[in-house]
Amino acid sequence: MQNATGTTDVASGSTTGAVMSTDRGLVTVTTPTSAEGRVIVAASDGSRVTMSLPAAIDAAGTTSAAGTTVYPNAAAHTDLATQATVDGGARALVTLKNAAAPTTRRFGLGLPDGATLVADGAGGYDIVASANGAGAVTRGHVDAPWAKDVNGNSVPTSYSLDGNTLVQTIETGPDTAYPVVADPHYTWGIITGTVYFNKKETKLLALGGTVVSWIPHPAAVVGGRSLAAIAGGAVAADKCVKIKVNPGLTVLSPAAAVAGSGYYSGKSGDGYCK
């Protein structure tokens, strides 16, 4: 498993709570001592996102000197593992030992009240939470998945959502060389990234209304475009608008707001564009 991931981004002491200083503030990552426990990534404000492992038995974990905790034979023809990562995140590793191993795995996510998942358009998901009463700001992220065979070759894999359960499908075939290692990885922390607006808020932006004080007025025009026009396009396409934000919700310049805005929809299993 460590051969597939390397160890340069693995934090030590993860089963007792590894504390990392990140650009999102202090983040504490705790990985479980047995396979039926939950991975916990907690921000300095006390909020946290947890993840269950696709275990069939409560196998005890063994932690390597590099910080990887392995749960052998925790599911049929499968070893599981967890790592805390130095970016303030956590990684789960699934090793399919042979062709008899199930290729669909479920990871239950425990989200804070009001938080939800929004597809990022690149195979992963943003974890978003309310932004002072309007919009939803990215406070965490589920990276796009990957899988590798024993020779280091990529194996096709993808996510879907079943409520707040992350479902990973690994597309093995007759030529797949085992074992295959697959990797869900997520982070959680202080506000950063992108703010998402729902359909009602998008319509208000399109009409030139000010939704929140920390973005420029929607009528602000840069290079012939305005936030109101971008939001209007989203409304016409039955989509919602998203805007890049600064950490701490400091005011964006009109140019930065327009350049970082675009559309998104709720058709990928997320629940915010409604």
PDB file of C-alpha atoms in Angstrom:
ATOM      1  CA  MET A   1       0.000   0.000   0.000  1.00  0.00           C
ATOM      2  CA  GLN A   2       2.765   2.459   0.895  1.00  0.00           C
ATOM      3  CA  ASN A   3       4.444   1.581  -2.408  1.00  0.00           C
ATOM      4  CA  ALA A   4       1.366   2.938  -4.180  1.00  0.00           C
ATOM      5  CA  THR A   5       1.097   6.177  -2.185  1.00  0.00           C
ATOM      6  CA  GLY A   6       4.649   6.862  -1.059  1.00  0.00           C
ATOM      7  CA  THR A   7       5.208   8.170   2.440  1.00  0.00           C
ATOM      8  CA  THR A   8       6.285  11.777   1.918  1.00  0.00           C
ATOM      9  CA  ASP A   9       2.795  13.155   2.692  1.00  0.00           C
ATOM     10  CA  VAL A  10       1.977  10.708   5.509  1.00  0.00           C
ATOM     11  CA  ALA A  11       1.788  12.146   9.040  1.00  0.00           C
ATOM     12  CA  SER A  12       2.924  10.035  11.978  1.00  0.00           C
ATOM     13  CA  GLY A  13       0.895   9.389  15.121  1.00  0.00           C
ATOM     14  CA  SER A  14      -2.405   9.292  13.272  1.00  0.00           C
ATOM     15  CA  THR A  15      -4.102   6.688  15.481  1.00  0.00           C
ATOM     16  CA  THR A  16      -3.652   9.012  18.466  1.00  0.00           C
ATOM     17  CA  GLY A  17      -4.491  12.214  16.559  1.00  0.00           C
ATOM     18  CA  ALA A  18      -1.996  13.918  14.270  1.00  0.00           C
ATOM     19  CA  VAL A  19      -2.187  17.713  14.501  1.00  0.00           C
ATOM     20  CA  MET A  20      -1.191  19.622  11.363  1.00  0.00           C
ATOM     21  CA  SER A  21      -0.791  23.345  10.864  1.00  0.00           C
ATOM     22  CA  THR A  22      -2.268  24.116   7.447  1.00  0.00           C
ATOM     23  CA  ASP A  23      -3.402  27.162   5.497  1.00  0.00           C
ATOM     24  CA  ARG A  24      -6.837  26.340   6.930  1.00  0.00           C
ATOM     25  CA  GLY A  25      -5.587  26.509  10.534  1.00  0.00           C
ATOM     26  CA  LEU A  26      -4.934  23.604  12.875  1.00  0.00           C
ATOM     27  CA  VAL A  27      -6.420  20.286  11.733  1.00  0.00           C
ATOM     28  CA  THR A  28      -6.422  17.084  13.800  1.00  0.00           C
ATOM     29  CA  VAL A  29      -6.607  13.742  11.997  1.00  0.00           C
ATOM     30  CA  THR A  30      -7.393  10.546  13.922  1.00  0.00           C
ATOM     31  CA  THR A  31      -7.445   7.164  12.204  1.00  0.00           C
ATOM     32  CA  PRO A  32      -9.132   4.159  13.858  1.00  0.00           C
ATOM     33  CA  THR A  33      -7.309   1.400  15.698  1.00  0.00           C
ATOM     34  CA  SER A  34      -9.666  -1.184  14.152  1.00  0.00           C
ATOM     35  CA  ALA A  35     -11.476  -1.439  10.819  1.00  0.00           C
ATOM     36  CA  GLU A  36     -14.977  -0.718  12.128  1.00  0.00           C
ATOM     37  CA  GLY A  37     -13.892   2.587  13.644  1.00  0.00           C
ATOM     38  CA  ARG A  38     -14.174   5.912  11.837  1.00  0.00           C
ATOM     39  CA  VAL A  39     -11.553   8.223  10.387  1.00  0.00           C
ATOM     40  CA  ILE A  40     -11.933  11.721  11.904  1.00  0.00           C
ATOM     41  CA  VAL A  41     -10.688  15.026  10.465  1.00  0.00           C
ATOM     42  CA  ALA A  42     -11.450  17.892  12.872  1.00  0.00           C
ATOM     43  CA  ALA A  43     -10.965  21.640  12.382  1.00  0.00           C
ATOM     44  CA  SER A  44      -9.852  24.014  15.125  1.00  0.00           C
ATOM     45  CA  ASP A  45     -13.457  25.255  15.547  1.00  0.00           C
ATOM     46  CA  GLY A  46     -14.511  21.761  16.676  1.00  0.00           C
ATOM     47  CA  SER A  47     -16.339  20.800  13.483  1.00  0.00           C
ATOM     48  CA  ARG A  48     -15.374  17.512  11.891  1.00  0.00           C
ATOM     49  CA  VAL A  49     -15.997  15.132   9.007  1.00  0.00           C
ATOM     50  CA  THR A  50     -15.786  11.401   9.640  1.00  0.00           C
ATOM     51  CA  MET A  51     -15.524   8.459   7.267  1.00  0.00           C
ATOM     52  CA  SER A  52     -16.333   4.788   7.763  1.00  0.00           C
ATOM     53  CA  LEU A  53     -14.344   2.016   6.079  1.00  0.00           C
ATOM     54  CA  PRO A  54     -15.871  -0.755   3.931  1.00  0.00           C
ATOM     55  CA  ALA A  55     -15.065  -3.427   6.518  1.00  0.00           C
ATOM     56  CA  ALA A  56     -16.851  -6.735   6.990  1.00  0.00           C
ATOM     57  CA  ILE A  57     -15.022  -7.624  10.209  1.00  0.00           C
ATOM     58  CA  ASP A  58     -13.493  -5.464  12.930  1.00  0.00           C
ATOM     59  CA  ALA A  59      -9.876  -6.298  12.114  1.00  0.00           C
ATOM     60  CA  ALA A  60      -7.254  -4.800  14.431  1.00  0.00           C
ATOM     61  CA  GLY A  61      -4.884  -2.327  12.802  1.00  0.00           C
ATOM     62  CA  THR A  62      -1.099  -2.466  12.728  1.00  0.00           C
ATOM     63  CA  THR A  63       0.699   0.854  12.238  1.00  0.00           C
ATOM     64  CA  SER A  64       3.990   1.083  10.339  1.00  0.00           C
ATOM     65  CA  ALA A  65       6.849   3.372  11.292  1.00  0.00           C
ATOM     66  CA  ALA A  66       5.846   5.647   8.386  1.00  0.00           C
ATOM     67  CA  GLY A  67       2.315   6.069   9.767  1.00  0.00           C
ATOM     68  CA  THR A  68       0.152   3.726   7.665  1.00  0.00           C
ATOM     69  CA  THR A  69      -2.325   1.628   9.678  1.00  0.00           C
ATOM     70  CA  VAL A  70      -3.246  -1.655   7.958  1.00  0.00           C
ATOM     71  CA  TYR A  71      -6.319  -3.780   8.740  1.00  0.00           C
ATOM     72  CA  PRO A  72      -5.585  -7.165   7.099  1.00  0.00           C
ATOM     73  CA  ASN A  73      -8.447  -9.220   5.655  1.00  0.00           C
ATOM     74  CA  ALA A  74     -10.998  -6.663   6.874  1.00  0.00           C
ATOM     75  CA  ALA A  75     -13.316  -7.590   3.973  1.00  0.00           C
ATOM     76  CA  ALA A  76     -13.556 -10.426   1.465  1.00  0.00           C
ATOM     77  CA  HIS A  77     -10.234 -10.784  -0.387  1.00  0.00           C
ATOM     78  CA  THR A  78      -9.418  -7.260   0.782  1.00  0.00           C
ATOM     79  CA  ASP A  79      -7.000  -5.431   3.066  1.00  0.00           C
ATOM     80  CA  LEU A  80      -7.852  -1.916   4.267  1.00  0.00           C
ATOM     81  CA  ALA A  81      -5.555   0.844   5.495  1.00  0.00           C
ATOM     82  CA  THR A  82      -5.655   4.463   6.661  1.00  0.00           C
ATOM     83  CA  GLN A  83      -3.181   7.341   6.611  1.00  0.00           C
ATOM     84  CA  ALA A  84      -3.236  10.853   8.028  1.00  0.00           C
ATOM     85  CA  THR A  85      -1.772  13.270   5.479  1.00  0.00           C
ATOM     86  CA  VAL A  86       0.290  16.379   6.138  1.00  0.00           C
ATOM     87  CA  ASP A  87      -2.196  18.596   4.242  1.00  0.00           C
ATOM     88  CA  GLY A  88      -4.654  18.097   7.094  1.00  0.00           C
ATOM     89  CA  GLY A  89      -6.524  15.236   5.479  1.00  0.00           C
ATOM     90  CA  ALA A  90      -7.045  11.494   5.675  1.00  0.00           C
ATOM     91  CA  ARG A  91      -6.633   8.713   3.144  1.00  0.00           C
ATOM     92  CA  ALA A  92      -8.294   5.302   3.088  1.00  0.00           C
ATOM     93  CA  LEU A  93      -6.620   2.570   1.065  1.00  0.00           C
ATOM     94  CA  VAL A  94      -8.421  -0.485  -0.287  1.00  0.00           C
ATOM     95  CA  THR A  95      -6.305  -3.366  -1.582  1.00  0.00           C
ATOM     96  CA  LEU A  96      -8.099  -5.836  -3.837  1.00  0.00           C
ATOM     97  CA  LYS A  97      -5.990  -8.945  -3.384  1.00  0.00           C
ATOM     98  CA  ASN A  98      -7.367 -10.921  -6.319  1.00  0.00           C
ATOM     99  CA  ALA A  99     -10.154 -11.024  -8.918  1.00  0.00           C
ATOM    100  CA  ALA A 100     -12.656 -12.325  -6.340  1.00  0.00           C
ATOM    101  CA  ALA A 101     -12.542  -9.034  -4.379  1.00  0.00           C
ATOM    102  CA  PRO A 102     -15.671  -6.845  -4.703  1.00  0.00           C
ATOM    103  CA  THR A 103     -15.066  -3.839  -6.966  1.00  0.00           C
ATOM    104  CA  THR A 104     -17.678  -1.516  -5.412  1.00  0.00           C
ATOM    105  CA  ARG A 105     -16.841  -0.014  -1.995  1.00  0.00           C
ATOM    106  CA  ARG A 106     -18.902   2.255   0.254  1.00  0.00           C
ATOM    107  CA  PHE A 107     -17.495   4.932   2.559  1.00  0.00           C
ATOM    108  CA  GLY A 108     -20.048   6.589   4.841  1.00  0.00           C
ATOM    109  CA  LEU A 109     -19.324  10.275   5.468  1.00  0.00           C
ATOM    110  CA  GLY A 110     -20.419  11.951   8.696  1.00  0.00           C
ATOM    111  CA  LEU A 111     -20.932  15.644   7.914  1.00  0.00           C
ATOM    112  CA  PRO A 112     -21.612  18.584  10.266  1.00  0.00           C
ATOM    113  CA  ASP A 113     -25.192  19.864  10.443  1.00  0.00           C
ATOM    114  CA  GLY A 114     -25.995  21.840   7.306  1.00  0.00           C
ATOM    115  CA  ALA A 115     -23.009  20.561   5.331  1.00  0.00           C
ATOM    116  CA  THR A 116     -23.448  18.812   2.001  1.00  0.00           C
ATOM    117  CA  LEU A 117     -21.465  17.483  -0.967  1.00  0.00           C
ATOM    118  CA  VAL A 118     -21.206  19.226  -4.348  1.00  0.00           C
ATOM    119  CA  ALA A 119     -19.602  17.594  -7.394  1.00  0.00           C
ATOM    120  CA  ASP A 120     -16.490  19.566  -8.405  1.00  0.00           C
ATOM    121  CA  GLY A 121     -16.642  18.597 -12.090  1.00  0.00           C
ATOM    122  CA  ALA A 122     -13.314  16.754 -11.924  1.00  0.00           C
ATOM    123  CA  GLY A 123     -14.395  13.483 -10.312  1.00  0.00           C
ATOM    124  CA  GLY A 124     -14.325  14.643  -6.689  1.00  0.00           C
ATOM    125  CA  TYR A 125     -16.618  16.573  -4.358  1.00  0.00           C
ATOM    126  CA  ASP A 126     -16.441  19.818  -2.413  1.00  0.00           C
ATOM    127  CA  ILE A 127     -17.732  19.600   1.162  1.00  0.00           C
ATOM    128  CA  VAL A 128     -19.678  22.815   1.674  1.00  0.00           C
ATOM    129  CA  ALA A 129     -21.281  24.502   4.666  1.00  0.00           C
ATOM    130  CA  SER A 130     -23.374  27.646   5.183  1.00  0.00           C
ATOM    131  CA  ALA A 131     -21.564  30.951   4.685  1.00  0.00           C
ATOM    132  CA  ASN A 132     -23.018  33.344   7.233  1.00  0.00           C
ATOM    133  CA  GLY A 133     -26.580  32.777   6.099  1.00  0.00           C
ATOM    134  CA  ALA A 134     -26.129  32.948   2.314  1.00  0.00           C
ATOM    135  CA  GLY A 135     -24.416  30.575  -0.038  1.00  0.00           C
ATOM    136  CA  ALA A 136     -22.354  27.565   0.922  1.00  0.00           C
ATOM    137  CA  VAL A 137     -18.571  27.817   1.228  1.00  0.00           C
ATOM    138  CA  THR A 138     -16.134  25.011   0.537  1.00  0.00           C
ATOM    139  CA  ARG A 139     -14.625  23.867   3.832  1.00  0.00           C
ATOM    140  CA  GLY A 140     -13.325  20.512   2.684  1.00  0.00           C
ATOM    141  CA  HIS A 141     -12.776  18.380  -0.353  1.00  0.00           C
ATOM    142  CA  VAL A 142     -12.952  14.764  -1.501  1.00  0.00           C
ATOM    143  CA  ASP A 143     -10.244  14.278  -4.129  1.00  0.00           C
ATOM    144  CA  ALA A 144     -10.988  12.472  -7.377  1.00  0.00           C
ATOM    145  CA  PRO A 145     -10.277   8.763  -6.879  1.00  0.00           C
ATOM    146  CA  TRP A 146      -7.421   6.740  -8.268  1.00  0.00           C
ATOM    147  CA  ALA A 147      -6.521   3.055  -8.429  1.00  0.00           C
ATOM    148  CA  LYS A 148      -3.293   1.269  -9.436  1.00  0.00           C
ATOM    149  CA  ASP A 149      -2.418  -2.329 -10.154  1.00  0.00           C
ATOM    150  CA  VAL A 150       0.665  -4.125  -8.871  1.00  0.00           C
ATOM    151  CA  ASN A 151       2.713  -2.781 -11.801  1.00  0.00           C
ATOM    152  CA  GLY A 152       1.761   0.823 -11.070  1.00  0.00           C
ATOM    153  CA  ASN A 153      -0.642   1.048 -13.989  1.00  0.00           C
ATOM    154  CA  SER A 154      -3.821   3.067 -13.530  1.00  0.00           C
ATOM    155  CA  VAL A 155      -7.113   1.187 -13.178  1.00  0.00           C
ATOM    156  CA  PRO A 156     -10.292   3.136 -14.095  1.00  0.00           C
ATOM    157  CA  THR A 157     -12.286   4.183 -11.041  1.00  0.00           C
ATOM    158  CA  SER A 158     -15.014   6.689 -10.181  1.00  0.00           C
ATOM    159  CA  TYR A 159     -17.303   7.922  -7.406  1.00  0.00           C
ATOM    160  CA  SER A 160     -21.028   8.291  -7.067  1.00  0.00           C
ATOM    161  CA  LEU A 161     -23.133   9.394  -4.095  1.00  0.00           C
ATOM    162  CA  ASP A 162     -25.825   7.522  -2.205  1.00  0.00           C
ATOM    163  CA  GLY A 163     -26.949  10.215   0.227  1.00  0.00           C
ATOM    164  CA  ASN A 164     -23.794  10.990   2.218  1.00  0.00           C
ATOM    165  CA  THR A 165     -22.200   7.667   1.314  1.00  0.00           C
ATOM    166  CA  LEU A 166     -19.300   7.839  -1.125  1.00  0.00           C
ATOM    167  CA  VAL A 167     -19.507   4.837  -3.482  1.00  0.00           C
ATOM    168  CA  GLN A 168     -16.294   3.959  -5.315  1.00  0.00           C
ATOM    169  CA  THR A 169     -16.376   1.668  -8.353  1.00  0.00           C
ATOM    170  CA  ILE A 170     -13.113   0.108  -9.562  1.00  0.00           C
ATOM    171  CA  GLU A 171     -13.188  -1.201 -13.142  1.00  0.00           C
ATOM    172  CA  THR A 172     -10.960  -4.277 -13.111  1.00  0.00           C
ATOM    173  CA  GLY A 173     -10.815  -6.694 -16.046  1.00  0.00           C
ATOM    174  CA  PRO A 174      -9.281  -9.945 -17.257  1.00  0.00           C
ATOM    175  CA  ASP A 175      -5.905  -8.285 -17.802  1.00  0.00           C
ATOM    176  CA  THR A 176      -5.749  -6.583 -14.383  1.00  0.00           C
ATOM    177  CA  ALA A 177      -2.589  -7.434 -12.421  1.00  0.00           C
ATOM    178  CA  TYR A 178      -3.318  -7.914  -8.713  1.00  0.00           C
ATOM    179  CA  PRO A 179      -3.190  -6.618  -6.065  1.00  0.00           C
ATOM    180  CA  VAL A 180      -4.976  -3.359  -6.920  1.00  0.00           C
ATOM    181  CA  VAL A 181      -4.817  -0.381  -4.526  1.00  0.00           C
ATOM    182  CA  ALA A 182      -7.548   2.315  -4.560  1.00  0.00           C
ATOM    183  CA  ASP A 183      -7.588   5.587  -2.621  1.00  0.00           C
ATOM    184  CA  PRO A 184     -10.331   7.856  -1.249  1.00  0.00           C
ATOM    185  CA  HIS A 185      -8.782  11.024   0.292  1.00  0.00           C
ATOM    186  CA  TYR A 186     -10.539  13.991   1.910  1.00  0.00           C
ATOM    187  CA  THR A 187      -9.763  17.177   3.840  1.00  0.00           C
ATOM    188  CA  TRP A 188     -11.792  19.408   6.172  1.00  0.00           C
ATOM    189  CA  GLY A 189     -10.895  22.767   7.690  1.00  0.00           C
ATOM    190  CA  ILE A 190     -11.201  26.538   7.559  1.00  0.00           C
ATOM    191  CA  ILE A 191     -13.099  28.334   4.772  1.00  0.00           C
ATOM    192  CA  THR A 192     -11.297  28.352   1.445  1.00  0.00           C
ATOM    193  CA  GLY A 193     -11.950  27.659  -2.224  1.00  0.00           C
ATOM    194  CA  THR A 194     -15.394  28.215  -3.738  1.00  0.00           C
ATOM    195  CA  VAL A 195     -18.773  29.489  -2.582  1.00  0.00           C
ATOM    196  CA  TYR A 196     -21.894  27.911  -4.104  1.00  0.00           C
ATOM    197  CA  PHE A 197     -25.256  29.669  -4.419  1.00  0.00           C
ATOM    198  CA  ASN A 198     -28.587  27.835  -4.705  1.00  0.00           C
ATOM    199  CA  LYS A 199     -31.224  28.636  -7.336  1.00  0.00           C
ATOM    200  CA  LYS A 200     -32.986  31.293  -5.262  1.00  0.00           C
ATOM    201  CA  GLU A 201     -29.704  33.079  -4.499  1.00  0.00           C
ATOM    202  CA  THR A 202     -28.587  32.753  -8.137  1.00  0.00           C
ATOM    203  CA  LYS A 203     -31.802  34.444  -9.308  1.00  0.00           C
ATOM    204  CA  LEU A 204     -31.202  37.280  -6.840  1.00  0.00           C
ATOM    205  CA  LEU A 205     -27.671  37.769  -8.208  1.00  0.00           C
ATOM    206  CA  ALA A 206     -29.039  37.756 -11.768  1.00  0.00           C
ATOM    207  CA  LEU A 207     -31.409  40.592 -10.841  1.00  0.00           C
ATOM    208  CA  GLY A 208     -28.493  42.625  -9.501  1.00  0.00           C
ATOM    209  CA  GLY A 209     -29.188  41.943  -5.844  1.00  0.00           C
ATOM    210  CA  THR A 210     -26.453  41.735  -3.235  1.00  0.00           C
ATOM    211  CA  VAL A 211     -26.477  38.339  -1.565  1.00  0.00           C
ATOM    212  CA  VAL A 212     -23.583  38.785   0.856  1.00  0.00           C
ATOM    213  CA  SER A 213     -21.286  41.664   1.734  1.00  0.00           C
ATOM    214  CA  TRP A 214     -18.048  39.841   0.961  1.00  0.00           C
ATOM    215  CA  ILE A 215     -18.495  39.709  -2.822  1.00  0.00           C
ATOM    216  CA  PRO A 216     -18.571  42.747  -5.154  1.00  0.00           C
ATOM    217  CA  HIS A 217     -21.929  44.082  -6.265  1.00  0.00           C
ATOM    218  CA  PRO A 218     -23.326  41.816  -9.026  1.00  0.00           C
ATOM    219  CA  ALA A 219     -23.528  44.784 -11.425  1.00  0.00           C
ATOM    220  CA  ALA A 220     -19.723  45.180 -11.341  1.00  0.00           C
ATOM    221  CA  VAL A 221     -18.432  44.717 -14.907  1.00  0.00           C
ATOM    222  CA  VAL A 222     -14.976  43.403 -15.806  1.00  0.00           C
ATOM    223  CA  GLY A 223     -13.977  42.729 -19.402  1.00  0.00           C
ATOM    224  CA  GLY A 224     -17.560  43.070 -20.578  1.00  0.00           C
ATOM    225  CA  ARG A 225     -18.898  40.530 -18.083  1.00  0.00           C
ATOM    226  CA  SER A 226     -20.693  41.006 -14.777  1.00  0.00           C
ATOM    227  CA  LEU A 227     -21.671  38.684 -11.962  1.00  0.00           C
ATOM    228  CA  ALA A 228     -25.305  39.446 -12.740  1.00  0.00           C
ATOM    229  CA  ALA A 229     -24.836  38.349 -16.355  1.00  0.00           C
ATOM    230  CA  ILE A 230     -23.073  35.145 -15.298  1.00  0.00           C
ATOM    231  CA  ALA A 231     -25.850  34.394 -12.806  1.00  0.00           C
ATOM    232  CA  GLY A 232     -28.438  35.136 -15.502  1.00  0.00           C
ATOM    233  CA  GLY A 233     -26.811  32.559 -17.747  1.00  0.00           C
ATOM    234  CA  ALA A 234     -26.979  30.038 -14.916  1.00  0.00           C
ATOM    235  CA  VAL A 235     -30.700  30.737 -14.428  1.00  0.00           C
ATOM    236  CA  ALA A 236     -31.352  30.320 -18.165  1.00  0.00           C
ATOM    237  CA  ALA A 237     -29.557  26.953 -18.110  1.00  0.00           C
ATOM    238  CA  ASP A 238     -31.450  25.854 -14.965  1.00  0.00           C
ATOM    239  CA  LYS A 239     -28.161  25.788 -13.075  1.00  0.00           C
ATOM    240  CA  CYS A 240     -26.619  27.674 -10.154  1.00  0.00           C
ATOM    241  CA  VAL A 241     -23.660  30.016  -9.890  1.00  0.00           C
ATOM    242  CA  LYS A 242     -20.400  29.483  -7.983  1.00  0.00           C
ATOM    243  CA  ILE A 243     -17.742  32.082  -7.127  1.00  0.00           C
ATOM    244  CA  LYS A 244     -14.172  31.832  -5.891  1.00  0.00           C
ATOM    245  CA  VAL A 245     -13.615  33.217  -2.389  1.00  0.00           C
ATOM    246  CA  ASN A 246     -10.723  34.298  -0.232  1.00  0.00           C
ATOM    247  CA  PRO A 247      -9.938  32.540   3.079  1.00  0.00           C
ATOM    248  CA  GLY A 248     -11.857  34.257   5.875  1.00  0.00           C
ATOM    249  CA  LEU A 249     -14.426  35.631   3.392  1.00  0.00           C
ATOM    250  CA  THR A 250     -12.495  38.841   2.775  1.00  0.00           C
ATOM    251  CA  VAL A 251     -13.893  41.010  -0.018  1.00  0.00           C
ATOM    252  CA  LEU A 252     -12.932  39.937  -3.532  1.00  0.00           C
ATOM    253  CA  SER A 253     -12.102  42.427  -6.240  1.00  0.00           C
ATOM    254  CA  PRO A 254     -14.644  42.524  -9.093  1.00  0.00           C
ATOM    255  CA  ALA A 255     -12.033  41.051 -11.443  1.00  0.00           C
ATOM    256  CA  ALA A 256     -11.313  38.115  -9.129  1.00  0.00           C
ATOM    257  CA  ALA A 257     -15.011  37.458  -8.544  1.00  0.00           C
ATOM    258  CA  VAL A 258     -15.865  37.454 -12.252  1.00  0.00           C
ATOM    259  CA  ALA A 259     -12.804  35.386 -13.198  1.00  0.00           C
ATOM    260  CA  GLY A 260     -13.591  32.781 -10.543  1.00  0.00           C
ATOM    261  CA  SER A 261     -17.295  32.391 -11.256  1.00  0.00           C
ATOM    262  CA  GLY A 262     -19.158  29.761 -13.249  1.00  0.00           C
ATOM    263  CA  TYR A 263     -22.083  27.333 -13.301  1.00  0.00           C
ATOM    264  CA  TYR A 264     -22.801  24.089 -11.524  1.00  0.00           C
ATOM    265  CA  SER A 265     -25.814  21.814 -11.234  1.00  0.00           C
ATOM    266  CA  GLY A 266     -27.303  19.290  -8.867  1.00  0.00           C
ATOM    267  CA  LYS A 267     -27.329  16.460 -11.395  1.00  0.00           C
ATOM    268  CA  SER A 268     -24.296  14.639  -9.958  1.00  0.00           C
ATOM    269  CA  GLY A 269     -25.905  13.614  -6.690  1.00  0.00           C
ATOM    270  CA  ASP A 270     -25.213  16.758  -4.672  1.00  0.00           C
ATOM    271  CA  GLY A 271     -27.955  18.537  -2.797  1.00  0.00           C
ATOM    272  CA  TYR A 272     -27.246  22.272  -2.889  1.00  0.00           C
ATOM    273  CA  CYS A 273     -28.338  23.478  -6.360  1.00  0.00           C
ATOM    274  CA  LYS A 274     -32.060  23.282  -5.708  1.00  0.00           C
TER     275      LYS A 274
END
